[in-house]
Amino acid sequence: MWKTSILAAVAIAAAGSACARASGTAADVVITHANVWTGDAVRRNAEAIAIIGERIVDVGGARDIERWRGAGTREIDAGGRRVIPGLNDAHVHFVDGGSQLDYLDLKDAATPEEFAKRIGDRAKTMRAGEWMLGGNWDDQNWTPARMPTKEMIDALTPSTPVFLNRYDGHAALANSLALKLAGVTAKTQDPAGGAVVRDAGGNPTGVLKDAAMGAVNKVIPPPTPERRLQAVKRAMDHAASLGVTSVQDMNPPYEDIAIYADLANQGKLTVRISAAPMETGWQDQAKLGVHRSFGSDWLRLGAVKGYADGSLGSTTAFFFEPYTDAPNTRGLLSDEMQPLDQMRARLTGADKAGLQLCIHAIGDAAISQILDLYSEIVKANGPRDRRLRIEHAQHIAPKDFDRFAALGVIASVQPYQAIDDGRWAERRIGAERVKTTYAFRTLLDKGVRLALGTDWPVAPLNPMLTLYAAVTRATLDGKNPNGWVPEQKISLQQAVAAHTAGSAYAEFQEKDKGTIARGKLADLVILSDDIFSIAPAAIKDVKVLTTIVGGKVVFQR
Ligand SMILES: [Zn+2]
């Protein structure tokens, strides 16, 4: 009944009758005195919004919306502030991100003494045997710079196994208890692609590099359901505080999805989640007949995520030509791609089952191979609205832009990583290849659809940083104030559209999300400043004042 009246209200509103309100129907919420950027081509700007239940029933001038006010209507006065559609992060690792918010962060520990003290303080708050993870430490902060050792922390952590990452993720410090649990001793051989750092006597110092970290990672128990739930709640609160109203969660373990489903059933999700588990398990979804965008407005399945290669930072992104600063390698294809026939068979099967494909590809050769696979799949399974995606799409060979567009492949990109990698990417791949690196402008010019995201926790979840990065391309080291490869800047309108409607399209949700328009889900944010009129450099400091998801306020500053 209640639902019928909303539908009637939306229908009448959509019909555009002079009196847009169905008689007897009042809005649950009206947002007034707003400077609305709708993202909707029909009506770009508006002053007020009316909401019934989870949906927007009207958007317009102050007087249009006044008609929706009833005795029980709640008014949210936006105070003249900028209102935009809720941000949709097209690529996150949600539970990892939430877990990291609870971990120790040692990035700003200025001395080895402070580093050790913080670890000791944290250990006192933990149960015996519970692993201390996180870290994010940076030995380059110390004078003189030197790698930490287990001796610095052993006495402070007698019953706490410790494994703390260097900020770049390529080294980690274990205490003696963690080494013991992992069986790492003076006799342990260095694995291929890794090193056990040793002292003069040949004994492990506690620092393990790259592949050697695997020995400890293997013995860290997976999080309990309580831990996962805790991480999801932390992540949801964080998202709400940043105006992120939808996330697309890449490679969640099924245990995470079970937690989302519980929360969805209890009506406790405050962010909408689309989950894309590993492609290697595609049959799990296919067996159940789950296909693209299956689920509810709060939780969807029906996509799979895979990897074609590694990353630029670790020289494992796969290129046609060798790395400029490491001429002995051109990167690595992922295990999933070897042999290629099996990857092709899995992806073709997944596509045939109606699942959406999202594949991580960073180097130009990896991207090219995925485009090859995608065209073979289209040929094999026939035309369909499948919205194939390439995640990251960082370094694209000039010859591949047209193919990208012709196949309708969505570029799911993370602009913050451009201003982060932009500090050193040219040293790594040379001046020619950086021209088509993070090539957002070229992609748009060629007609490729962008979906914006962060890869959180690899980059911060804050959409204002993502928008700032896309429009300024000002690297984090301050060395490119006018933009690194400035030809690839996009406009703020394009960036906001890509982070809202673009991301919604990438999850088949553009009819329900991504703009502020009649009939759409009432997901929107009120900002502290007008991003469209301030200097682009100031966008990174803009705060979210209010976040509304499905007509409910989920965050208020
Ligand atoms: Zn990722």
XYZ file of N, CA and C in Angstrom, residues 220-454:
705
model
N 48.886 -16.575 9.904
C 47.961 -15.618 10.529
C 46.536 -16.147 10.328
N 45.805 -16.376 11.413
C 44.469 -16.961 11.225
C 43.538 -15.987 10.514
N 42.601 -16.518 9.695
C 41.638 -15.616 9.060
C 40.792 -14.944 10.142
N 40.262 -13.756 9.862
C 39.494 -13.057 10.892
C 38.236 -13.829 11.285
N 37.847 -13.731 12.529
C 36.605 -14.345 12.993
C 35.429 -13.554 12.432
N 34.210 -14.150 12.424
C 33.045 -13.392 11.954
C 32.849 -12.085 12.732
N 33.160 -12.090 14.013
C 33.004 -10.864 14.817
C 33.941 -9.771 14.309
N 35.179 -10.186 14.013
C 36.170 -9.240 13.488
C 35.715 -8.654 12.160
N 35.218 -9.561 11.302
C 34.754 -9.093 9.992
C 33.621 -8.089 10.152
N 32.687 -8.430 11.030
C 31.546 -7.543 11.246
C 32.028 -6.180 11.736
N 32.965 -6.232 12.671
C 33.558 -4.998 13.197
C 34.170 -4.166 12.058
N 34.898 -4.859 11.170
C 35.558 -4.161 10.057
C 34.518 -3.562 9.104
N 33.431 -4.306 8.849
C 32.388 -3.786 7.952
C 31.763 -2.540 8.567
N 31.510 -2.567 9.858
C 30.903 -1.403 10.511
C 31.833 -0.191 10.463
N 33.119 -0.447 10.718
C 34.086 0.658 10.642
C 34.132 1.221 9.229
N 34.120 0.328 8.255
C 34.191 0.757 6.857
C 32.924 1.539 6.472
N 31.761 1.072 6.937
C 30.510 1.781 6.603
C 30.509 3.192 7.203
N 30.960 3.308 8.444
C 31.004 4.633 9.081
C 31.959 5.562 8.335
N 33.085 4.983 7.947
C 34.080 5.773 7.213
C 33.490 6.253 5.880
N 32.835 5.328 5.164
C 32.226 5.672 3.872
C 31.186 6.779 4.059
N 30.331 6.620 5.070
C 29.267 7.609 5.295
C 29.876 8.988 5.562
N 30.968 9.022 6.318
C 31.574 10.308 6.677
C 32.191 11.001 5.466
N 32.385 10.240 4.383
C 33.027 10.790 3.182
C 32.048 10.957 2.023
N 30.761 10.675 2.262
C 29.781 10.834 1.196
C 29.755 9.693 0.203
N 30.378 8.571 0.558
C 30.362 7.392 -0.319
C 29.103 6.596 0.006
N 28.176 6.540 -0.937
C 26.881 5.899 -0.678
C 26.776 4.526 -1.338
N 27.694 4.225 -2.264
C 27.751 2.896 -2.886
C 29.206 2.496 -3.049
N 29.470 1.210 -2.861
C 30.814 0.694 -3.143
C 30.707 -0.580 -3.964
N 31.716 -0.805 -4.784
C 31.816 -2.035 -5.554
C 33.038 -2.769 -4.998
N 32.746 -3.868 -4.322
C 33.748 -4.556 -3.504
C 34.404 -5.645 -4.334
N 35.708 -5.512 -4.506
C 36.440 -6.422 -5.381
C 37.068 -7.563 -4.579
N 36.898 -8.776 -5.078
C 37.493 -9.975 -4.471
C 37.136 -10.198 -3.011
N 35.889 -9.917 -2.599
C 35.572 -10.237 -1.205
C 35.566 -11.750 -1.006
N 36.132 -12.249 0.106
C 35.895 -13.657 0.436
C 34.392 -13.835 0.687
N 33.884 -15.063 0.475
C 32.445 -15.293 0.653
C 31.998 -14.968 2.075
N 32.924 -15.121 3.036
C 32.572 -14.813 4.435
C 32.175 -13.339 4.588
N 32.811 -12.472 3.820
C 32.443 -11.048 3.886
C 31.027 -10.846 3.342
N 30.735 -11.531 2.234
C 29.414 -11.364 1.618
C 28.331 -11.850 2.578
N 28.648 -12.905 3.330
C 27.678 -13.413 4.320
C 27.365 -12.327 5.358
N 28.379 -11.579 5.751
C 28.156 -10.492 6.721
C 27.290 -9.393 6.085
N 27.599 -9.048 4.832
C 26.781 -8.025 4.155
C 25.324 -8.479 4.084
N 25.138 -9.768 3.763
C 23.768 -10.281 3.605
C 23.021 -10.202 4.927
N 23.697 -10.541 6.019
C 23.072 -10.431 7.344
C 22.652 -8.998 7.624
N 23.570 -8.087 7.381
C 23.278 -6.675 7.649
C 22.156 -6.179 6.738
N 22.161 -6.625 5.483
C 21.102 -6.210 4.554
C 19.749 -6.707 5.053
N 19.713 -7.958 5.509
C 18.448 -8.522 6.011
C 17.939 -7.780 7.229
N 18.876 -7.297 8.035
C 18.477 -6.568 9.245
C 18.233 -5.092 8.974
N 18.385 -4.681 7.707
C 18.210 -3.266 7.377
C 19.295 -2.391 7.956
N 20.482 -2.972 8.166
C 21.540 -2.213 8.834
C 22.666 -1.742 7.911
N 22.555 -2.034 6.619
C 23.593 -1.491 5.733
C 23.351 0.005 5.561
N 24.415 0.786 5.594
C 24.296 2.225 5.341
C 25.009 2.617 4.055
N 25.559 1.623 3.363
C 26.164 1.847 2.051
C 25.675 0.708 1.166
N 25.451 1.006 -0.095
C 25.014 -0.045 -1.022
C 26.256 -0.757 -1.546
N 26.179 -2.079 -1.603
C 27.367 -2.875 -1.957
C 27.082 -3.760 -3.168
N 27.970 -3.682 -4.158
C 27.993 -4.678 -5.231
C 29.272 -5.479 -5.034
N 29.147 -6.775 -4.938
C 30.312 -7.605 -4.636
C 30.729 -8.395 -5.873
N 32.039 -8.367 -6.164
C 32.593 -9.110 -7.307
C 33.669 -10.071 -6.802
N 33.268 -11.316 -6.461
C 34.262 -12.287 -5.973
C 35.218 -12.740 -7.080
N 36.262 -13.486 -6.684
C 37.287 -13.945 -7.635
C 36.695 -14.713 -8.813
N 37.238 -14.426 -10.005
C 36.733 -15.106 -11.212
C 36.978 -16.607 -11.171
N 38.013 -17.051 -10.445
C 38.315 -18.484 -10.410
C 37.151 -19.277 -9.794
N 36.303 -18.602 -9.027
C 35.150 -19.285 -8.433
C 33.838 -18.966 -9.146
N 33.906 -18.596 -10.447
C 32.705 -18.111 -11.148
C 31.548 -19.098 -11.114
N 31.899 -20.400 -11.059
C 30.810 -21.388 -11.116
C 29.936 -21.354 -9.862
N 30.496 -20.881 -8.762
C 29.688 -20.807 -7.541
C 28.452 -19.934 -7.770
N 28.647 -18.801 -8.428
C 27.507 -17.934 -8.713
C 26.661 -18.525 -9.853
N 27.350 -19.032 -10.877
C 26.629 -19.531 -12.051
C 25.688 -20.682 -11.686
N 26.152 -21.556 -10.781
C 25.335 -22.707 -10.358
C 23.975 -22.273 -9.829
N 23.967 -21.121 -9.157
C 22.729 -20.641 -8.552
C 21.904 -19.790 -9.507
N 22.434 -19.605 -10.717
C 21.723 -18.743 -11.659
C 21.890 -17.272 -11.346
N 22.836 -16.969 -10.484
C 23.106 -15.558 -10.177
C 23.823 -14.946 -11.369
N 23.291 -13.844 -11.885
C 24.001 -13.164 -12.955
C 23.982 -11.670 -12.707
N 24.482 -10.914 -13.661
C 24.801 -9.507 -13.422
C 23.732 -8.728 -12.651
N 24.198 -7.968 -11.692
C 23.389 -7.099 -10.838
C 22.234 -7.834 -10.148
N 22.470 -9.096 -9.810
C 21.487 -9.861 -9.038
C 21.430 -9.335 -7.604
N 20.236 -9.183 -7.060
C 20.133 -8.837 -5.650
C 19.160 -7.700 -5.407
N 19.426 -6.943 -4.360
C 18.549 -5.848 -3.965
C 19.288 -4.525 -4.137
N 18.589 -3.430 -3.871
C 19.246 -2.123 -3.964
C 20.410 -2.005 -2.982
N 20.434 -2.846 -1.960
C 21.481 -2.754 -0.941
C 22.647 -3.684 -1.190
N 22.379 -4.839 -1.751
C 23.464 -5.816 -1.932
C 23.276 -6.557 -3.244
N 24.283 -6.482 -4.082
C 24.205 -7.175 -5.367
C 25.415 -8.074 -5.580
N 25.174 -9.128 -6.363
C 26.233 -10.028 -6.824
C 26.149 -10.063 -8.345
N 26.864 -10.998 -8.948
C 26.696 -11.188 -10.381
C 27.862 -10.692 -11.224
N 28.945 -10.291 -10.554
C 30.169 -9.935 -11.281
C 31.291 -10.812 -10.749
N 32.342 -10.963 -11.540
C 33.552 -11.621 -11.048
C 34.751 -10.735 -11.338
N 35.756 -10.864 -10.486
C 36.958 -10.019 -10.597
C 38.171 -10.918 -10.753
N 39.053 -10.568 -11.685
C 40.280 -11.329 -11.861
C 41.471 -10.410 -12.040
N 42.633 -11.019 -12.178
C 43.889 -10.265 -12.320
C 44.629 -10.704 -13.575
N 45.072 -9.728 -14.356
C 45.914 -10.067 -15.503
C 47.391 -9.876 -15.201
N 47.716 -8.922 -14.311
C 49.136 -8.662 -14.024
C 49.283 -8.073 -12.627
N 50.456 -7.475 -12.350
C 50.744 -6.952 -11.016
C 50.595 -5.440 -10.953
N 51.629 -4.753 -10.428
C 51.519 -3.307 -10.259
C 52.784 -2.609 -10.745
N 52.653 -1.326 -11.026
C 53.791 -0.545 -11.496
C 54.846 -0.425 -10.397
N 54.392 -0.165 -9.162
C 55.310 0.049 -8.038
C 56.239 -1.136 -7.819
N 55.734 -2.335 -8.047
C 56.552 -3.518 -7.808
C 57.155 -4.067 -9.104
N 57.099 -3.285 -10.187
C 57.572 -3.685 -11.527
C 56.997 -5.034 -11.979
N 55.745 -5.275 -11.606
C 55.084 -6.502 -12.057
C 53.928 -6.224 -13.016
N 53.628 -4.938 -13.281
C 52.675 -4.627 -14.360
C 53.322 -5.087 -15.664
N 52.526 -5.692 -16.550
C 53.085 -6.382 -17.725
C 53.049 -5.484 -18.970
N 54.240 -5.152 -19.489
C 54.373 -4.225 -20.629
C 54.893 -4.938 -21.873
N 54.676 -4.284 -23.036
C 55.247 -4.789 -24.288
C 56.770 -4.648 -24.290
N 57.246 -3.532 -23.712
C 58.681 -3.252 -23.709
C 59.182 -3.284 -22.270
N 60.512 -3.509 -22.084
C 61.044 -3.571 -20.718
C 60.851 -2.259 -19.957
N 60.923 -2.364 -18.642
C 60.911 -1.176 -17.790
C 62.141 -0.330 -18.086
N 61.965 0.973 -18.073
C 63.076 1.882 -18.345
C 64.140 1.759 -17.251
N 63.706 1.605 -16.011
C 64.677 1.537 -14.905
C 64.967 0.099 -14.473
N 64.423 -0.872 -15.196
C 64.711 -2.281 -14.889
C 64.660 -3.047 -16.205
N 65.676 -2.801 -17.071
C 65.609 -3.288 -18.457
C 65.615 -4.806 -18.593
N 65.834 -5.499 -17.480
C 65.808 -6.965 -17.558
C 64.406 -7.546 -17.423
N 63.408 -6.680 -17.200
C 62.048 -7.228 -17.044
C 61.025 -6.357 -17.752
N 59.938 -6.981 -18.226
C 58.786 -6.210 -18.691
C 57.551 -6.524 -17.860
N 57.803 -7.082 -16.658
C 56.697 -7.351 -15.748
C 56.234 -8.788 -15.840
N 55.124 -9.094 -15.200
C 54.675 -10.476 -15.092
C 53.176 -10.588 -15.326
N 52.790 -11.588 -16.081
C 51.365 -11.923 -16.117
C 51.032 -12.660 -14.822
N 49.805 -12.508 -14.350
C 49.389 -13.182 -13.113
C 49.331 -14.696 -13.311
N 49.282 -15.434 -12.221
C 49.122 -16.911 -12.303
C 47.847 -17.249 -13.062
N 46.796 -16.438 -12.822
C 45.508 -16.727 -13.464
C 45.602 -16.774 -14.975
N 46.568 -15.988 -15.528
C 46.695 -15.884 -16.987
C 47.547 -17.012 -17.564
N 48.076 -17.877 -16.680
C 48.977 -18.925 -17.151
C 48.449 -20.288 -16.742
N 48.062 -21.139 -17.665
C 48.026 -20.869 -19.105
C 46.811 -20.018 -19.494
N 46.985 -19.299 -20.588
C 45.947 -18.391 -21.062
C 44.647 -19.118 -21.435
N 44.801 -20.363 -21.940
C 43.609 -21.127 -22.349
C 42.628 -21.306 -21.211
N 43.170 -21.499 -20.009
C 42.272 -21.725 -18.865
C 41.570 -20.442 -18.461
N 42.304 -19.335 -18.526
C 41.688 -18.037 -18.237
C 40.566 -17.779 -19.245
N 40.862 -18.047 -20.532
C 39.866 -17.826 -21.579
C 38.630 -18.690 -21.313
N 38.864 -19.940 -20.956
C 37.740 -20.865 -20.728
C 36.896 -20.380 -19.547
N 37.554 -19.971 -18.470
C 36.780 -19.510 -17.295
C 35.983 -18.249 -17.616
N 36.652 -17.278 -18.259
C 35.957 -16.013 -18.519
C 34.836 -16.201 -19.535
N 35.061 -17.073 -20.508
C 34.009 -17.333 -21.493
C 32.816 -18.001 -20.810
N 33.104 -18.916 -19.903
C 32.033 -19.588 -19.152
C 31.279 -18.607 -18.272
N 32.022 -17.759 -17.593
C 31.391 -16.784 -16.705
C 30.497 -15.841 -17.506
N 31.008 -15.404 -18.650
C 30.227 -14.490 -19.492
C 28.974 -15.171 -20.018
N 29.128 -16.425 -20.412
C 27.981 -17.166 -20.937
C 26.892 -17.303 -19.878
N 27.333 -17.400 -18.619
C 26.382 -17.523 -17.509
C 25.759 -16.172 -17.149
N 26.167 -15.124 -17.861
C 25.561 -13.814 -17.606
C 26.259 -13.009 -16.526
N 27.430 -13.506 -16.096
C 28.184 -12.757 -15.088
C 28.974 -11.627 -15.761
N 29.135 -10.537 -15.034
C 29.924 -9.413 -15.554
C 31.403 -9.636 -15.235
N 32.279 -9.301 -16.189
C 33.710 -9.534 -16.012
C 34.429 -8.231 -15.669
N 35.200 -8.265 -14.590
C 36.004 -7.112 -14.165
C 37.425 -7.617 -13.999
N 38.323 -7.207 -14.885
C 39.682 -7.751 -14.814
C 40.706 -6.632 -14.592
N 41.519 -6.855 -13.571
C 42.632 -5.961 -13.253
C 43.683 -6.070 -14.350
N 43.997 -4.953 -15.009
C 45.095 -4.935 -15.985
C 45.730 -3.556 -15.939
N 47.040 -3.515 -15.724
C 47.740 -2.241 -15.499
C 48.748 -1.935 -16.614
N 49.599 -2.890 -16.965
C 50.581 -2.668 -18.031
C 49.916 -2.721 -19.408
N 50.551 -2.079 -20.403
C 49.920 -2.000 -21.725
C 49.708 -3.382 -22.355
N 50.649 -4.315 -22.117
C 50.496 -5.650 -22.720
C 49.403 -6.444 -22.021
N 49.272 -6.243 -20.711
C 48.200 -6.936 -19.988
C 46.838 -6.421 -20.462
N 46.722 -5.112 -20.628
C 45.459 -4.527 -21.093
C 45.129 -5.055 -22.487
N 46.161 -5.123 -23.344
C 45.955 -5.602 -24.700
C 45.468 -7.047 -24.719
N 46.065 -7.852 -23.857
C 45.652 -9.269 -23.812
C 44.220 -9.416 -23.318
N 43.832 -8.568 -22.372
C 42.447 -8.653 -21.884
C 41.475 -8.181 -22.974
N 41.861 -7.154 -23.721
C 41.001 -6.729 -24.838
C 40.872 -7.858 -25.864
N 41.991 -8.569 -26.109
C 41.923 -9.734 -27.018
C 40.916 -10.753 -26.491
N 41.061 -11.065 -25.208
C 40.158 -12.059 -24.607
C 38.709 -11.586 -24.704
N 38.495 -10.328 -24.396
C 37.128 -9.800 -24.435
C 36.542 -9.903 -25.845
N 37.342 -9.602 -26.875
C 36.748 -9.702 -28.210
C 36.467 -11.149 -28.587
N 37.307 -12.060 -28.120
C 37.033 -13.485 -28.388
C 35.746 -13.933 -27.686
N 35.553 -13.428 -26.476
C 34.360 -13.805 -25.707
C 33.092 -13.278 -26.386
N 33.169 -12.029 -26.854
C 31.998 -11.453 -27.543
C 31.680 -12.295 -28.782
N 32.739 -12.683 -29.495
C 32.548 -13.490 -30.700
C 31.927 -14.844 -30.335
N 32.434 -15.440 -29.278
C 31.965 -16.780 -28.894
C 30.522 -16.752 -28.377
N 30.188 -15.759 -27.567
C 28.885 -15.786 -26.885
C 27.843 -14.854 -27.498
N 28.248 -14.088 -28.502
C 27.277 -13.225 -29.184
C 27.075 -11.899 -28.471
N 26.475 -10.946 -29.201
C 26.327 -9.607 -28.641
C 25.329 -9.567 -27.480
N 25.590 -8.699 -26.534
C 24.736 -8.555 -25.352
C 25.204 -7.296 -24.618
N 24.342 -6.730 -23.786
C 24.761 -5.594 -22.958
C 25.544 -6.171 -21.786
N 26.878 -6.327 -21.937
C 27.633 -7.050 -20.912
C 28.526 -6.143 -20.066
N 28.821 -4.946 -20.518
C 29.592 -3.961 -19.731
C 30.876 -4.549 -19.146
N 31.684 -5.083 -20.045
C 32.989 -5.600 -19.647
C 33.801 -4.478 -19.015
N 34.580 -4.830 -18.027
C 35.362 -3.801 -17.328
C 36.847 -4.149 -17.294
N 37.678 -3.138 -17.410
C 39.095 -3.309 -17.075
C 39.359 -2.442 -15.857
N 39.822 -3.086 -14.791
C 40.130 -2.384 -13.547
C 41.537 -1.795 -13.643
N 41.661 -0.547 -13.295
C 42.902 0.253 -13.284
C 43.232 0.829 -14.664
N 43.349 -0.041 -15.685
C 43.575 0.452 -17.059
C 44.606 1.575 -17.093
N 45.726 1.367 -16.428
C 46.643 2.496 -16.197
C 47.471 2.905 -17.404
N 48.054 1.933 -18.072
C 49.008 2.275 -19.138
C 48.516 1.607 -20.415
N 47.936 2.422 -21.293
C 47.266 1.854 -22.464
C 48.101 2.146 -23.703
N 48.343 1.105 -24.497
C 49.074 1.312 -25.747
C 48.213 2.181 -26.659
N 48.830 3.167 -27.356
C 48.036 4.056 -28.218
C 47.113 3.295 -29.171
N 47.574 2.162 -29.675
C 46.761 1.404 -30.642
C 45.495 0.814 -30.017
N 45.430 0.779 -28.685
C 44.316 0.063 -28.052
C 43.127 0.929 -27.634
N 43.277 2.260 -27.715
C 42.154 3.095 -27.272
C 40.887 2.844 -28.094
N 41.061 2.718 -29.415
C 39.880 2.544 -30.263
C 39.192 1.204 -29.997
N 40.021 0.198 -29.734
C 39.471 -1.125 -29.430
C 38.702 -1.084 -28.114
N 39.275 -0.390 -27.164
C 38.655 -0.205 -25.846
C 37.235 0.343 -26.046
N 37.153 1.390 -26.877
C 35.867 2.044 -27.121
C 34.924 1.130 -27.908
N 35.446 0.482 -28.955
C 34.585 -0.320 -29.821
C 33.958 -1.494 -29.072
N 34.697 -2.040 -28.122
C 34.159 -3.168 -27.340
C 33.246 -2.689 -26.213
N 33.162 -1.371 -26.042
C 32.327 -0.837 -24.962
C 32.867 -1.176 -23.583
N 34.181 -1.377 -23.510
C 34.778 -1.730 -22.213
C 34.801 -0.495 -21.309
N 34.424 -0.694 -20.059
C 34.432 0.390 -19.079
C 35.817 0.460 -18.449
N 36.368 1.681 -18.350
C 37.648 1.868 -17.656
C 37.337 2.230 -16.209
N 37.630 1.304 -15.305
C 37.391 1.519 -13.874
C 38.710 2.013 -13.277
N 38.788 3.335 -13.073
C 40.091 3.966 -12.810
C 40.137 4.669 -11.449
N 41.360 4.877 -10.953
C 41.596 5.446 -9.629
C 42.526 6.654 -9.741
N 41.959 7.840 -9.956
C 42.797 9.021 -10.214
C 43.817 9.325 -9.114
N 43.510 9.006 -7.860
C 44.465 9.314 -6.796
C 45.798 8.615 -7.069
N 45.738 7.434 -7.656
C 46.987 6.712 -7.900
C 47.833 7.403 -8.956
N 47.191 8.200 -9.810
C 47.966 8.962 -10.795
C 48.826 10.012 -10.095
N 48.276 10.678 -9.066
C 49.070 11.731 -8.424
C 50.056 11.139 -7.422
N 49.854 9.869 -7.089
C 50.788 9.163 -6.223
C 51.933 8.592 -7.089
N 51.599 7.723 -8.040
C 52.623 7.147 -8.945
C 53.298 8.209 -9.787
N 52.589 9.314 -10.045
C 53.127 10.365 -10.911
C 54.443 10.934 -10.415
N 54.754 10.703 -9.140
C 56.033 11.170 -8.591
C 57.216 10.442 -9.234
N 57.017 9.190 -9.612
C 58.170 8.403 -10.079
C 57.892 7.559 -11.334
N 56.673 7.626 -11.857
C 56.317 6.723 -12.970
C 57.182 6.951 -14.214
N 57.552 8.221 -14.460
C 58.323 8.475 -15.675
C 59.712 7.823 -15.618
N 60.331 7.840 -14.437
C 61.607 7.130 -14.293
C 61.446 5.657 -14.635
N 60.303 5.129 -14.247
C 60.086 3.693 -14.396
C 59.746 3.275 -15.821
N 58.935 4.065 -16.522
C 58.506 3.619 -17.867
C 58.860 4.591 -18.985
N 59.470 5.732 -18.649
C 59.957 6.632 -19.693
C 58.912 7.627 -20.184
N 59.414 8.657 -20.898
C 58.588 9.802 -21.279
C 57.492 9.441 -22.277
N 57.765 8.492 -23.162
C 56.788 8.181 -24.199
C 55.569 7.460 -23.606
N 55.828 6.467 -22.791
C 54.716 5.683 -22.243
C 53.858 6.477 -21.255
N 54.469 7.475 -20.571
C 53.613 8.212 -19.616
C 52.558 9.065 -20.323
N 52.732 9.303 -21.608
C 51.730 10.101 -22.334
C 50.359 9.426 -22.354
N 50.357 8.105 -22.328
C 49.065 7.406 -22.339
C 48.876 6.624 -21.031
N 49.354 7.251 -19.958
C 49.248 6.683 -18.631
C 48.141 7.407 -17.876
N 47.298 6.678 -17.193
C 46.148 7.307 -16.516
C 45.509 8.304 -17.495
N 45.185 7.808 -18.677
C 44.824 8.683 -19.795
C 43.316 8.954 -19.805
N 42.856 9.591 -18.746
C 41.408 9.775 -18.587
C 40.804 10.620 -19.714
N 41.534 11.662 -20.118
C 41.010 12.544 -21.172
C 40.898 11.790 -22.492
N 41.964 11.066 -22.850
C 41.918 10.323 -24.115
C 40.791 9.298 -24.086
N 40.628 8.624 -22.960
C 39.561 7.625 -22.865
C 38.201 8.282 -23.118
N 37.948 9.417 -22.455
C 36.661 10.095 -22.656
C 36.509 10.567 -24.098
N 37.596 11.144 -24.643
C 37.526 11.626 -26.030
C 37.212 10.496 -27.003
N 37.685 9.308 -26.684
C 37.435 8.160 -27.572
C 36.062 7.549 -27.336
N 35.340 8.063 -26.332
C 34.005 7.541 -26.076
C 33.972 6.374 -25.103
N 35.068 6.193 -24.360
C 35.081 5.137 -23.339
C 34.424 5.680 -22.070
N 33.612 4.859 -21.427
C 32.989 5.274 -20.170
C 33.951 5.048 -19.020
N 34.025 6.050 -18.145
C 34.858 5.937 -16.952
C 33.983 5.643 -15.741
N 34.508 4.820 -14.836
C 33.923 4.648 -13.502
C 35.057 4.975 -12.545
N 34.793 5.845 -11.577
C 35.872 6.273 -10.682
C 35.831 5.549 -9.345
N 37.019 5.327 -8.816
C 37.132 4.676 -7.524
C 38.506 4.927 -6.936
N 38.832 4.141 -5.900
C 40.068 4.398 -5.164
C 40.967 3.180 -4.984
